[in-house]
C-alpha cells in the first residue's frame, strides 16, 4: 500500500489547522463567557475575608485558562506559518519565530491585565512591583521580536525587490558577466578577422 505524500500533507495540515482553530475558538468562548459573567447580579461582592471581588476571581480563572491556551497554541501557529508561507526558508523561519513570540507576548499581556484585579489588592502599597514584574517578563520577548524583525529586513527587502522588479542583484551580476564574456568573444573574433 502506497501513500500519496500530497494527501498525507493535506491531512496533517487540516488536522493542525482544525486543532489551532478549536483552541482559538475556545479562547474566544472563554472571553465571551467572562463578559456574560460580568453582568450577573452579585458578581461585584467581595470574597469573604479577602479584598477581591467574585468577578476578579472569575476573571483570574478565565485569564489563566486563556494564557494556557495561548501558550499551547503558539508553537502550532509557528509550525502552521512555516507550512503555509511561501518564500525563502530564512524569511519563513523569521516570520514563524515572530508569530510564536508575539503569541507568547500576547499571553503575558493578557495575564497582566486579567490577573491584576485579583493580585493587586493583596499588594497594597507595592502594586508597582506587579507592573515591574510583567515589564521584566515582556521586555526580553519584545527584544527578541525586534532582533528577529531586524534580521529579516535584508532578506525581506531582497524578496520584495525580486517580486516587484523581477530580478535580483545576483541576476544582474550574472547578466553583466555574460555580456562581458560575449563582448570579449566579439573582440577576439574581430581581432582574428583583422589579421
Coordinates of N, CA and C in Angstrom, one line a residue:
X1 N 0.8 -1.2 0.0 CA 0.0 0.0 0.0 C 0.9 1.2 0.0
X2 N 0.6 2.2 -0.9 CA 1.4 3.4 -1.0 C 0.6 4.6 -0.6
X3 N 1.3 5.6 0.0 CA 0.6 6.8 0.4 C 1.0 7.9 -0.5
X4 N 0.1 8.7 -0.9 CA 0.4 9.9 -1.6 C 0.9 11.0 -0.7
X5 N 2.1 11.5 -0.9 CA 2.6 12.5 0.1 C 1.8 13.7 0.1
X6 N 1.2 14.1 -1.0 CA 0.4 15.3 -1.0 C -0.8 15.2 -0.2
X7 N -1.5 14.0 -0.3 CA -2.7 13.7 0.5 C -2.3 13.7 2.0
X8 N -1.2 13.1 2.3 CA -0.8 13.0 3.7 C -0.5 14.4 4.3
X9 N 0.2 15.2 3.5 CA 0.4 16.6 3.9 C -0.8 17.4 4.1
X10 N -1.8 17.2 3.2 CA -3.1 17.9 3.3 C -3.8 17.5 4.6
X11 N -3.8 16.2 4.9 CA -4.4 15.7 6.1 C -3.8 16.2 7.3
X12 N -2.5 16.3 7.4 CA -1.8 16.8 8.5 C -2.1 18.3 8.7
X13 N -2.0 19.0 7.6 CA -2.3 20.4 7.6 C -3.8 20.7 8.1
X14 N -4.7 19.9 7.6 CA -6.1 20.0 8.0 C -6.3 19.8 9.5
X15 N -5.6 18.8 10.0 CA -5.7 18.5 11.5 C -5.1 19.6 12.3
X16 N -4.0 20.1 11.8 CA -3.3 21.2 12.5 C -4.1 22.4 12.5
X17 N -4.6 22.8 11.4 CA -5.5 24.0 11.3 C -6.7 23.8 12.2
X18 N -7.3 22.6 12.1 CA -8.5 22.3 12.9 C -8.2 22.5 14.4
X19 N -7.1 21.9 14.9 CA -6.9 22.0 16.3 C -6.5 23.4 16.8
X20 N -5.8 24.1 15.9 CA -5.5 25.5 16.2 C -6.7 26.4 16.2
X21 N -7.6 26.1 15.2 CA -8.9 26.8 15.2 C -9.7 26.5 16.4
X22 N -9.7 25.3 16.8 CA -10.5 24.9 18.0 C -10.0 25.6 19.3
X23 N -8.7 25.7 19.4 CA -8.1 26.4 20.6 C -8.4 27.9 20.5
X24 N -8.4 28.5 19.4 CA -8.7 29.9 19.3 C -10.2 30.2 19.5
X25 N -11.0 29.3 19.1 CA -12.5 29.4 19.3 C -12.7 29.2 20.8
X26 N -12.0 28.3 21.5 CA -12.2 28.1 22.9 C -11.8 29.4 23.7
X27 N -10.7 30.0 23.2 CA -10.2 31.2 23.8 C -11.3 32.3 23.7
X28 N -11.8 32.5 22.5 CA -12.9 33.5 22.3 C -14.1 33.1 23.1
X29 N -14.5 31.9 23.2 CA -15.6 31.4 24.0 C -15.4 31.8 25.5
X30 N -14.2 31.6 26.0 CA -13.9 31.9 27.4 C -14.1 33.4 27.6
X31 N -13.6 34.2 26.7 CA -13.7 35.7 26.8 C -15.2 36.1 26.8
X32 N -16.0 35.5 25.9 CA -17.4 35.8 25.8 C -18.1 35.4 27.2
X33 N -17.8 34.2 27.7 CA -18.4 33.8 29.0 C -18.0 34.8 30.1
X34 N -16.8 35.3 30.1 CA -16.4 36.2 31.1 C -17.2 37.5 31.0
X35 N -17.4 37.9 29.8 CA -18.3 39.2 29.6 C -19.7 38.9 30.1
X36 N -20.2 37.7 29.9 CA -21.6 37.4 30.4 C -21.5 37.3 32.0
X37 N -20.5 36.8 32.5 CA -20.3 36.7 34.0 C -20.3 38.0 34.6
X38 N -19.7 39.0 33.9 CA -19.6 40.4 34.5 C -21.0 41.0 34.6
X39 N -22.0 40.5 34.0 CA -23.4 41.0 34.1 C -24.2 40.4 35.1
X40 N -23.7 39.3 35.7 CA -24.5 38.6 36.7 C -24.7 39.4 38.0
X41 N -25.9 39.3 38.6 CA -26.1 40.0 39.8 C -25.2 39.5 41.0
X42 N -24.7 40.4 41.8 CA -23.9 40.0 42.9 C -22.4 39.6 42.6
X43 N -22.0 39.8 41.3 CA -20.7 39.4 40.9 C -19.7 40.4 41.5
X44 N -20.1 41.6 41.9 CA -19.2 42.6 42.5 C -19.0 42.4 44.0
X45 N -19.6 41.4 44.6 CA -19.4 41.2 46.0 C -18.0 40.7 46.3
X46 N -17.6 41.0 47.5 CA -16.2 40.5 47.9 C -16.2 39.1 48.3
X47 N -15.2 38.4 48.0 CA -15.0 37.0 48.5 C -14.7 37.2 50.0
X48 N -15.4 36.4 50.9 CA -15.2 36.5 52.3 C -13.7 36.5 52.8
X49 N -13.4 37.4 53.6 CA -12.0 37.6 54.2 C -10.9 37.9 53.2
X50 N -11.3 38.4 52.0 CA -10.3 38.8 51.0 C -10.7 40.2 50.5
X51 N -9.7 40.9 49.9 CA -10.0 42.2 49.3 C -10.4 42.1 47.8
X52 N -10.7 40.9 47.3 CA -11.1 40.8 45.9 C -12.5 40.4 45.7
X53 N -13.1 40.8 44.6 CA -14.5 40.5 44.3 C -14.6 39.2 43.6
X54 N -15.9 38.7 43.5 CA -16.1 37.4 42.8 C -15.7 37.6 41.3
X55 N -16.0 38.8 40.8 CA -15.7 39.0 39.4 C -14.1 38.9 39.2
X56 N -13.4 39.5 40.1 CA -11.9 39.4 40.0 C -11.4 38.0 40.0
X57 N -12.1 37.2 40.9 CA -11.7 35.8 41.0 C -12.0 35.0 39.7
X58 N -13.2 35.2 39.2 CA -13.6 34.6 37.9 C -12.7 35.1 36.8
X59 N -12.4 36.4 36.8 CA -11.5 36.9 35.7 C -10.2 36.2 35.8
X60 N -9.6 36.0 37.0 CA -8.3 35.4 37.2 C -8.3 34.0 36.6
X61 N -9.4 33.2 36.9 CA -9.5 31.9 36.5 C -9.6 31.8 34.9
X62 N -10.4 32.7 34.3 CA -10.5 32.7 32.9 C -9.2 33.1 32.3
X63 N -8.6 34.1 32.9 CA -7.3 34.6 32.4 C -6.2 33.5 32.4
X64 N -6.2 32.7 33.4 CA -5.2 31.6 33.5 C -5.5 30.6 32.4
X65 N -6.8 30.3 32.1 CA -7.2 29.4 31.0 C -6.8 30.0 29.7
X66 N -7.0 31.3 29.4 CA -6.7 31.9 28.2 C -5.2 31.9 28.0
X67 N -4.4 32.2 29.0 CA -3.0 32.2 28.9 C -2.5 30.8 28.6
X68 N -3.0 29.8 29.2 CA -2.6 28.5 28.9 C -2.9 28.1 27.5
X69 N -4.1 28.5 27.0 CA -4.4 28.2 25.6 C -3.5 28.9 24.6
X70 N -3.2 30.2 24.9 CA -2.3 30.9 24.0 C -0.9 30.3 24.0
X71 N -0.4 29.9 25.2 CA 0.9 29.3 25.2 C 1.0 28.0 24.5
X72 N -0.2 27.3 24.6 CA -0.3 25.9 24.0 C -0.3 26.1 22.4
X73 N -1.0 27.1 21.9 CA -1.3 27.3 20.5 C -0.1 28.0 19.8
X74 N 0.8 28.6 20.6 CA 1.9 29.4 20.0 C 2.8 28.5 19.1
X75 N 3.3 27.4 19.6 CA 4.2 26.6 18.7 C 3.4 26.1 17.4
X76 N 2.1 25.7 17.6 CA 1.3 25.3 16.5 C 1.2 26.3 15.4
X77 N 1.0 27.6 15.9 CA 0.9 28.7 14.9 C 2.2 28.9 14.2
X78 N 3.3 28.7 14.9 CA 4.6 28.9 14.2 C 4.8 27.8 13.2
X79 N 4.4 26.5 13.5 CA 4.5 25.4 12.5 C 3.6 25.6 11.4
X80 N 2.4 26.1 11.6 CA 1.4 26.4 10.6 C 1.9 27.5 9.7
X81 N 2.6 28.5 10.2 CA 3.2 29.6 9.4 C 4.2 29.0 8.5
X82 N 5.1 28.2 9.1 CA 6.2 27.6 8.2 C 5.6 26.7 7.1
X83 N 4.5 26.0 7.4 CA 3.9 25.1 6.4 C 3.2 25.9 5.3
X84 N 2.6 27.0 5.6 CA 1.7 27.7 4.6 C 2.4 28.8 3.9
X85 N 3.4 29.4 4.5 CA 4.1 30.6 3.9 C 5.1 30.2 2.9
X86 N 5.0 30.8 1.7 CA 6.0 30.5 0.7 C 7.1 31.5 0.7
X87 N 8.2 31.1 0.2 CA 9.4 32.1 0.1 C 10.6 31.4 0.6
X88 N 11.7 32.2 0.7 CA 13.0 31.6 1.2 C 12.8 31.2 2.6
X89 N 13.5 30.1 2.9 CA 13.5 29.5 4.3 C 13.8 30.5 5.4
X90 N 14.8 31.3 5.1 CA 15.3 32.3 6.1 C 14.2 33.2 6.5
X91 N 13.4 33.7 5.5 CA 12.3 34.6 5.8 C 11.2 33.9 6.5
X92 N 10.9 32.7 6.0 CA 9.8 32.0 6.6 C 10.1 31.6 8.0
X93 N 11.3 31.2 8.3 CA 11.6 30.9 9.7 C 11.6 32.1 10.6
X94 N 12.0 33.3 10.1 CA 11.9 34.5 10.9 C 10.5 34.9 11.2
X95 N 9.6 34.8 10.2 CA 8.2 35.1 10.4 C 7.6 34.1 11.3
X96 N 7.9 32.9 11.2 CA 7.3 31.9 12.2 C 7.8 32.2 13.6
X97 N 9.0 32.5 13.8 CA 9.6 32.9 15.1 C 8.9 34.1 15.7
X98 N 8.6 35.1 14.8 CA 8.0 36.3 15.2 C 6.5 36.0 15.7
X99 N 5.8 35.2 14.9 CA 4.5 34.8 15.2 C 4.4 34.1 16.6
X100 N 5.4 33.1 16.8 CA 5.4 32.4 18.0 C 5.7 33.3 19.2
X101 N 6.6 34.2 19.1 CA 7.0 35.2 20.2 C 5.8 36.2 20.4
X102 N 5.2 36.6 19.4 CA 4.1 37.6 19.5 C 2.9 36.9 20.3
X103 N 2.6 35.6 20.0 CA 1.6 35.0 20.8 C 2.0 34.8 22.2
X104 N 3.2 34.5 22.5 CA 3.7 34.4 23.9 C 3.6 35.7 24.6
X105 N 4.0 36.8 23.9 CA 3.9 38.2 24.4 C 2.5 38.5 24.7
X106 N 1.6 38.1 23.8 CA 0.1 38.4 24.0 C -0.4 37.7 25.2
X107 N 0.1 36.4 25.5 CA -0.2 35.7 26.7 C 0.2 36.4 27.9
X108 N 1.4 37.0 27.9 CA 2.0 37.7 29.0 C 1.1 39.0 29.3
X109 N 0.7 39.7 28.2 CA -0.1 40.9 28.4 C -1.5 40.6 28.9
X110 N -2.0 39.5 28.4 CA -3.4 39.0 28.9 C -3.3 38.7 30.4
X111 N -2.2 38.0 30.7 CA -2.0 37.6 32.1 C -1.9 38.9 33.0
X112 N -1.2 39.9 32.6 CA -1.0 41.1 33.3 C -2.4 41.8 33.5
X113 N -3.1 41.9 32.5 CA -4.4 42.6 32.5 C -5.4 41.8 33.3
X114 N -5.5 40.5 33.1 CA -6.5 39.7 33.7 C -6.3 39.4 35.1
X115 N -5.1 39.2 35.5 CA -4.8 38.9 36.9 C -4.7 40.1 37.9
X116 N -4.6 41.3 37.3 CA -4.4 42.5 38.1 C -5.5 42.7 39.2
X117 N -6.8 42.5 38.8 CA -7.8 42.7 39.9 C -7.8 41.7 41.0
X118 N -7.2 40.5 40.8 CA -7.1 39.5 41.8 C -5.8 39.6 42.6
X119 N -4.8 40.2 42.0 CA -3.5 40.2 42.7 C -3.2 41.5 43.4
X120 N -3.4 42.6 42.7 CA -3.0 43.9 43.2 C -3.6 44.3 44.6
X121 N -4.9 43.9 44.9 CA -5.4 44.2 46.2 C -4.6 43.6 47.4
X122 N -3.9 42.5 47.1 CA -3.1 41.9 48.1 C -1.7 42.6 48.3
X123 N -1.3 43.4 47.3 CA 0.0 44.0 47.3 C -0.1 45.4 48.0
X124 N -1.3 46.0 48.1 CA -1.5 47.3 48.8 C -0.5 48.3 48.2
X125 N 0.5 48.8 49.0 CA 1.4 49.8 48.5 C 2.4 49.4 47.5
X126 N 2.6 48.1 47.3 CA 3.6 47.6 46.4 C 3.0 47.2 45.0
X127 N 1.9 47.8 44.6 CA 1.3 47.4 43.3 C 2.3 47.7 42.1
X128 N 3.2 48.6 42.3 CA 4.2 48.8 41.3 C 5.0 47.6 41.0
X129 N 5.2 46.7 42.0 CA 6.0 45.5 41.8 C 5.3 44.6 40.8
X130 N 4.0 44.6 40.8 CA 3.2 43.8 39.8 C 3.5 44.2 38.4
X131 N 3.5 45.5 38.2 CA 3.8 46.0 36.8 C 5.2 45.8 36.4
X132 N 6.1 46.0 37.4 CA 7.5 45.8 37.1 C 7.8 44.4 36.7
X133 N 7.2 43.5 37.4 CA 7.4 42.0 37.1 C 7.0 41.7 35.7
X134 N 5.8 42.1 35.3 CA 5.4 41.8 34.0 C 6.2 42.6 32.9
X135 N 6.7 43.8 33.3 CA 7.6 44.5 32.4 C 8.9 43.8 32.1
X136 N 9.4 43.2 33.2 CA 10.7 42.5 33.1 C 10.5 41.1 32.3
X137 N 9.3 40.6 32.3 CA 9.0 39.4 31.5 C 8.8 39.8 30.1
X138 N 8.1 41.0 29.8 CA 7.8 41.4 28.5 C 9.0 41.9 27.7
X139 N 9.8 42.7 28.3 CA 10.9 43.3 27.6 C 11.8 42.3 26.8
X140 N 12.3 41.2 27.4 CA 13.1 40.3 26.7 C 12.4 39.7 25.5
X141 N 11.1 39.4 25.6 CA 10.3 38.9 24.5 C 10.3 39.9 23.4
X142 N 10.0 41.2 23.7 CA 10.0 42.2 22.7 C 11.3 42.5 22.1
X143 N 12.4 42.3 22.9 CA 13.7 42.5 22.3 C 14.0 41.4 21.3
X144 N 13.6 40.2 21.6 CA 13.8 39.1 20.6 C 13.0 39.3 19.4
X145 N 11.8 39.7 19.5 CA 10.9 40.0 18.3 C 11.6 41.1 17.5
X146 N 12.1 42.2 18.1 CA 12.8 43.2 17.4 C 14.0 42.7 16.7
X147 N 14.8 41.9 17.3 CA 16.0 41.3 16.7 C 15.6 40.4 15.5
X148 N 14.6 39.6 15.6 CA 14.1 38.8 14.5 C 13.6 39.7 13.3
X149 N 12.9 40.7 13.6 CA 12.5 41.6 12.6 C 13.7 42.3 11.9
X150 N 14.6 42.7 12.7 CA 15.8 43.4 12.1 C 16.6 42.4 11.3
X151 N 16.7 41.2 11.7 CA 17.5 40.2 11.0 C 16.8 39.8 9.6
X152 N 15.5 40.0 9.6 CA 14.8 39.7 8.3 C 14.6 40.8 7.4
X153 N 15.1 42.0 7.8 CA 15.0 43.2 6.9 C 15.6 43.0 5.5
X154 N 16.9 42.6 5.5 CA 17.6 42.5 4.2 C 17.0 41.4 3.3
X155 N 16.7 40.1 3.9 CA 16.1 39.1 3.0 C 14.7 39.5 2.6
X156 N 14.0 40.2 3.4 CA 12.6 40.6 3.0 C 12.7 41.7 1.9
X157 N 13.6 42.6 2.1 CA 13.8 43.7 1.1 C 14.2 43.0 -0.3
X158 N 15.1 42.0 -0.2 CA 15.6 41.4 -1.4 C 14.4 40.7 -2.1
X159 N 13.6 40.0 -1.3 CA 12.4 39.3 -1.8 C 11.4 40.2 -2.4
X160 N 11.2 41.3 -1.7 CA 10.3 42.4 -2.2 C 10.8 42.9 -3.6
X161 N 12.1 43.2 -3.6 CA 12.6 43.8 -4.9 C 12.5 42.8 -6.0
X162 N 12.8 41.5 -5.7 CA 12.7 40.4 -6.7 C 11.3 40.3 -7.2
X163 N 10.3 40.4 -6.3 CA 8.9 40.3 -6.8 C 8.4 41.5 -7.6
X164 N 8.9 42.7 -7.2 CA 8.4 43.9 -7.8 C 9.2 44.2 -9.1
X165 N 10.6 44.1 -9.0 CA 11.4 44.5 -10.2 C 11.6 43.3 -11.1
X166 N 11.5 42.1 -10.6 CA 11.6 40.9 -11.5 C 13.0 40.3 -11.5
X167 N 14.0 41.0 -11.0 CA 15.3 40.4 -11.0 C 16.0 40.9 -9.7
X168 N 17.1 40.1 -9.3 CA 17.8 40.5 -8.2 C 19.2 40.9 -8.6
X169 N 19.9 41.4 -7.6 CA 21.3 41.9 -7.9 C 22.2 40.7 -8.4
X170 N 21.9 39.5 -7.9 CA 22.6 38.3 -8.4 C 22.3 38.1 -9.9
X171 N 21.1 38.2 -10.3 CA 20.7 38.1 -11.7 C 21.4 39.1 -12.5
X172 N 21.4 40.4 -12.0 CA 22.1 41.5 -12.7 C 23.6 41.2 -12.9
X173 N 24.2 40.7 -11.9 CA 25.6 40.4 -12.0 C 25.9 39.3 -13.0
X174 N 25.0 38.3 -13.0 CA 25.1 37.2 -14.0 C 25.0 37.7 -15.4
X175 N 24.0 38.6 -15.6 CA 23.8 39.2 -16.9 C 25.0 40.0 -17.3
X176 N 25.5 40.8 -16.4 CA 26.7 41.6 -16.7 C 27.9 40.8 -17.1
X177 N 28.1 39.7 -16.3 CA 29.3 38.8 -16.7 C 29.1 38.1 -18.0
X178 N 27.9 37.7 -18.3 CA 27.6 37.1 -19.6 C 27.8 38.1 -20.7
X179 N 27.4 39.4 -20.5 CA 27.6 40.4 -21.5 C 29.1 40.7 -21.7
X180 N 29.9 40.7 -20.6 CA 31.3 40.9 -20.7 C 32.0 39.8 -21.5
X181 N 31.5 38.5 -21.2 CA 32.1 37.4 -22.0 C 31.8 37.5 -23.5
X182 N 30.5 37.9 -23.8 CA 30.2 38.0 -25.2 C 30.9 39.1 -25.9
X183 N 31.2 40.2 -25.1 CA 32.0 41.3 -25.7 C 33.4 40.8 -25.9
X184 N 33.9 40.1 -25.0 CA 35.3 39.6 -25.1 C 35.4 38.6 -26.3
X185 N 34.4 37.8 -26.5 CA 34.3 36.9 -27.7 C 34.2 37.7 -29.0
X186 N 33.4 38.7 -29.0 CA 33.3 39.6 -30.2 C 34.6 40.3 -30.5
X187 N 35.3 40.7 -29.4 CA 36.6 41.4 -29.6 C 37.7 40.4 -30.2
X188 N 37.7 39.2 -29.7 CA 38.7 38.2 -30.2 C 38.3 37.8 -31.6
X189 N 37.0 37.8 -31.9 CA 36.7 37.4 -33.3 C 37.0 38.6 -34.2
X190 N 36.8 39.8 -33.8 CA 37.2 41.0 -34.6 C 38.7 41.1 -34.8
X191 N 39.5 40.8 -33.7 CA 40.9 40.8 -33.8 C 41.4 39.7 -34.8
X192 N 40.8 38.6 -34.8 CA 41.2 37.5 -35.6 C 40.9 37.8 -37.1
X193 N 39.8 38.5 -37.4 CA 39.4 38.8 -38.7 C 40.2 40.0 -39.3
X194 N 40.8 40.8 -38.4 CA 41.6 41.9 -38.9 C 43.0 41.5 -39.2
X195 N 43.4 40.4 -38.8 CA 44.8 39.9 -39.0 C 44.9 39.4 -40.4

